[in-house]
mmCIF file of C-alpha atoms in Angstrom:
data_model
loop_
_atom_site.group_PDB
_atom_site.id
_atom_site.type_symbol
_atom_site.label_atom_id
_atom_site.label_comp_id
_atom_site.label_asym_id
_atom_site.label_seq_id
_atom_site.Cartn_x
_atom_site.Cartn_y
_atom_site.Cartn_z
ATOM 1 C CA MET S 1 -71.798 154.327 101.585
ATOM 2 C CA ASP S 2 -71.821 153.222 105.161
ATOM 3 C CA TRP S 3 -74.226 154.848 107.582
ATOM 4 C CA TRP S 4 -71.509 156.985 109.158
ATOM 5 C CA LEU S 5 -70.476 158.368 105.751
ATOM 6 C CA LEU S 6 -74.101 159.303 105.120
ATOM 7 C CA LEU S 7 -74.168 161.008 108.505
ATOM 8 C CA ILE S 8 -71.005 162.954 107.662
ATOM 9 C CA LEU S 9 -72.420 163.903 104.237
ATOM 10 C CA TRP S 10 -75.731 165.047 105.673
ATOM 11 C CA LEU S 11 -74.415 167.003 108.661
ATOM 12 C CA GLY S 12 -71.423 168.266 106.672
ATOM 13 C CA GLY S 13 -73.761 169.706 104.050
ATOM 14 C CA TRP S 14 -75.799 171.318 106.795
ATOM 15 C CA LEU S 15 -72.634 172.908 108.221
ATOM 16 C CA VAL S 16 -71.639 174.134 104.743
ATOM 17 C CA ILE S 17 -74.957 175.974 104.485
ATOM 18 C CA ILE S 18 -74.373 177.515 107.923
ATOM 19 C CA LEU S 19 -70.889 178.619 106.835
ATOM 20 C CA LEU S 20 -72.347 180.130 103.656
ATOM 21 C CA ASN S 21 -74.692 182.155 105.835
ATOM 22 C CA VAL S 22 -71.764 183.371 107.951
ATOM 23 C CA LEU S 23 -69.894 184.283 104.756
ATOM 24 C CA ASN S 24 -72.969 186.146 103.526
ATOM 25 C CA ARG S 25 -72.947 188.248 106.684
ATOM 26 C CA ALA S 26 -69.196 188.906 106.410
ATOM 27 C CA VAL S 27 -69.334 190.325 102.868
ATOM 28 C CA SER S 28 -70.489 193.909 102.692
ATOM 29 C CA GLY S 29 -73.476 194.830 100.587
ATOM 30 C CA THR S 30 -76.982 196.218 100.750
ATOM 31 C CA ASP S 31 -79.085 195.086 103.667
ATOM 32 C CA TYR S 32 -81.924 193.878 101.441
ATOM 33 C CA VAL S 33 -79.660 191.521 99.477
ATOM 34 C CA ILE S 34 -77.981 190.203 102.641
ATOM 35 C CA GLU S 35 -81.331 189.509 104.325
ATOM 36 C CA ASN S 36 -82.806 187.929 101.199
ATOM 37 C CA ILE S 37 -79.860 185.551 100.812
ATOM 38 C CA GLU S 38 -79.864 184.819 104.545
ATOM 39 C CA ASN S 39 -83.560 183.884 104.446
ATOM 40 C CA GLU S 40 -82.961 181.508 101.558
ATOM 41 C CA LEU S 41 -79.950 179.905 103.233
ATOM 42 C CA VAL S 42 -81.884 179.408 106.472
ATOM 43 C CA LYS S 43 -84.712 177.746 104.531
ATOM 44 C CA ASP S 44 -82.215 175.517 102.710
ATOM 45 C CA GLY S 45 -80.511 174.570 105.964
ATOM 46 C CA ASN S 46 -83.794 173.688 107.641
ATOM 47 C CA ASN S 47 -84.944 171.687 104.617
ATOM 48 C CA LEU S 48 -81.660 169.800 104.417
ATOM 49 C CA PHE S 49 -81.737 168.944 108.098
ATOM 50 C CA ALA S 50 -85.318 167.627 107.937
ATOM 51 C CA THR S 51 -85.011 165.720 104.664
ATOM 52 C CA GLY S 52 -81.553 164.442 105.536
ATOM 53 C CA LEU S 53 -82.925 163.028 108.772
ATOM 54 C CA VAL S 54 -85.693 161.199 106.913
ATOM 55 C CA TYR S 55 -83.327 159.797 104.274
ATOM 56 C CA PHE S 56 -80.786 158.813 106.950
ATOM 57 C CA LEU S 57 -83.490 156.952 108.870
ATOM 58 C CA GLY S 58 -84.583 155.302 105.610
ATOM 59 C CA ASN S 59 -81.042 154.101 105.011
ATOM 60 C CA LEU S 60 -80.823 152.783 108.568
ATOM 61 C CA LEU S 61 -84.150 151.002 108.078
ATOM 62 C CA CYS S 62 -82.755 149.340 104.957
ATOM 63 C CA LEU S 63 -79.666 148.343 106.915
ATOM 64 C CA PHE S 64 -81.615 146.570 109.642
ATOM 65 C CA ALA S 65 -84.624 145.294 107.659
ATOM 66 C CA ASP S 66 -83.747 142.811 104.935
ATOM 67 C CA LEU S 67 -86.916 143.258 102.870
ATOM 68 C CA SER S 68 -86.345 143.896 99.181
ATOM 69 C CA VAL S 69 -89.851 145.338 98.754
ATOM 70 C CA LEU S 70 -89.132 147.933 101.449
ATOM 71 C CA HIS S 71 -85.821 148.799 99.801
ATOM 72 C CA TRP S 72 -87.514 149.362 96.444
ATOM 73 C CA ILE S 73 -90.299 151.463 97.976
ATOM 74 C CA LEU S 74 -87.858 153.679 99.874
ATOM 75 C CA PHE S 75 -85.666 154.038 96.783
ATOM 76 C CA VAL S 76 -88.493 154.957 94.393
ATOM 77 C CA VAL S 77 -90.169 157.350 96.820
ATOM 78 C CA GLY S 78 -86.834 158.922 97.742
ATOM 79 C CA VAL S 79 -85.783 159.568 94.155
ATOM 80 C CA ALA S 80 -89.279 160.782 93.240
ATOM 81 C CA PHE S 81 -89.174 163.427 95.935
ATOM 82 C CA CYS S 82 -85.634 164.505 94.958
ATOM 83 C CA ALA S 83 -86.035 164.688 91.187
ATOM 84 C CA LEU S 84 -88.033 167.920 90.896
ATOM 85 C CA PRO S 85 -85.873 170.004 93.266
ATOM 86 C CA VAL S 86 -82.723 168.915 91.432
ATOM 87 C CA LEU S 87 -84.282 169.715 88.052
ATOM 88 C CA SER S 88 -85.363 173.132 89.352
ATOM 89 C CA LEU S 89 -81.695 173.988 89.855
ATOM 90 C CA ILE S 90 -81.201 174.339 86.080
ATOM 91 C CA PRO S 91 -83.289 177.503 85.611
ATOM 92 C CA MET S 92 -82.031 178.781 88.959
ATOM 93 C CA ALA S 93 -78.464 178.525 87.644
ATOM 94 C CA PHE S 94 -79.303 180.700 84.647
ATOM 95 C CA ASP S 95 -81.046 183.259 86.867
ATOM 96 C CA THR S 96 -78.110 183.316 89.269
ATOM 97 C CA PHE S 97 -75.600 184.198 86.581
ATOM 98 C CA ARG S 98 -77.842 186.908 85.139
ATOM 99 C CA MET S 99 -78.566 188.575 88.454
ATOM 100 C CA PHE S 100 -76.268 189.934 91.122
ATOM 101 C CA LYS S 101 -72.982 188.217 91.746
ATOM 102 C CA ARG S 102 -73.789 187.661 95.429
ATOM 103 C CA TYR S 103 -76.667 185.309 94.713
ATOM 104 C CA TRP S 104 -74.177 182.513 94.020
ATOM 105 C CA LEU S 105 -74.148 181.891 97.790
ATOM 106 C CA SER S 106 -77.862 181.157 97.695
ATOM 107 C CA PHE S 107 -77.462 179.002 94.597
ATOM 108 C CA PHE S 108 -74.663 176.967 96.169
ATOM 109 C CA GLY S 109 -76.812 176.480 99.279
ATOM 110 C CA ALA S 110 -79.674 175.243 97.096
ATOM 111 C CA VAL S 111 -77.368 172.807 95.291
ATOM 112 C CA VAL S 112 -76.151 171.370 98.597
ATOM 113 C CA CYS S 113 -79.717 171.190 99.927
ATOM 114 C CA ASP S 114 -81.070 169.375 96.866
ATOM 115 C CA VAL S 115 -78.223 167.078 95.855
ATOM 116 C CA ILE S 116 -77.409 165.510 99.248
ATOM 117 C CA PRO S 117 -80.866 163.907 99.687
ATOM 118 C CA LEU S 118 -80.629 162.572 96.113
ATOM 119 C CA VAL S 119 -77.276 160.975 96.919
ATOM 120 C CA MET S 120 -78.784 159.471 100.055
ATOM 121 C CA ALA S 121 -81.717 158.081 98.056
ATOM 122 C CA LEU S 122 -79.417 156.616 95.407
ATOM 123 C CA ASN S 123 -77.382 155.039 98.186
ATOM 124 C CA ILE S 124 -80.324 152.745 98.921
ATOM 125 C CA TYR S 125 -80.119 151.380 95.394
ATOM 126 C CA PHE S 126 -76.359 150.926 95.300
ATOM 127 C CA MET S 127 -76.041 149.451 98.799
ATOM 128 C CA TYR S 128 -79.177 147.365 99.308
ATOM 129 C CA ILE S 129 -80.840 146.615 95.955
ATOM 130 C CA ARG S 130 -78.030 146.089 93.470
#
């Protein structure tokens, strides 16, 4: 992906999490559930913004610096930091479907928060290494 597509992916995912939070507030329910989901969505949004910024800067660094060692280091470190959060989505999916129906908003926010940095890390491999 080009750098502007990564920017759209990163900031678009961040806006999706914000819209999920607005949707959470629009749907009626108990205050405890609404606040719990809102707290999780705010955490996911903040995490996505911070990690997306780091991965975006890493992709820009690969674009301007033609050092294969740097590309490999950024790729390996990026995927290493993304692997555990993505794998933690599997048990979260089972818990989401067993619990209240409204927790799917929080689960979808977590998927967006965890998958976008992984895509940005894999972009280093497909654009600069391969």
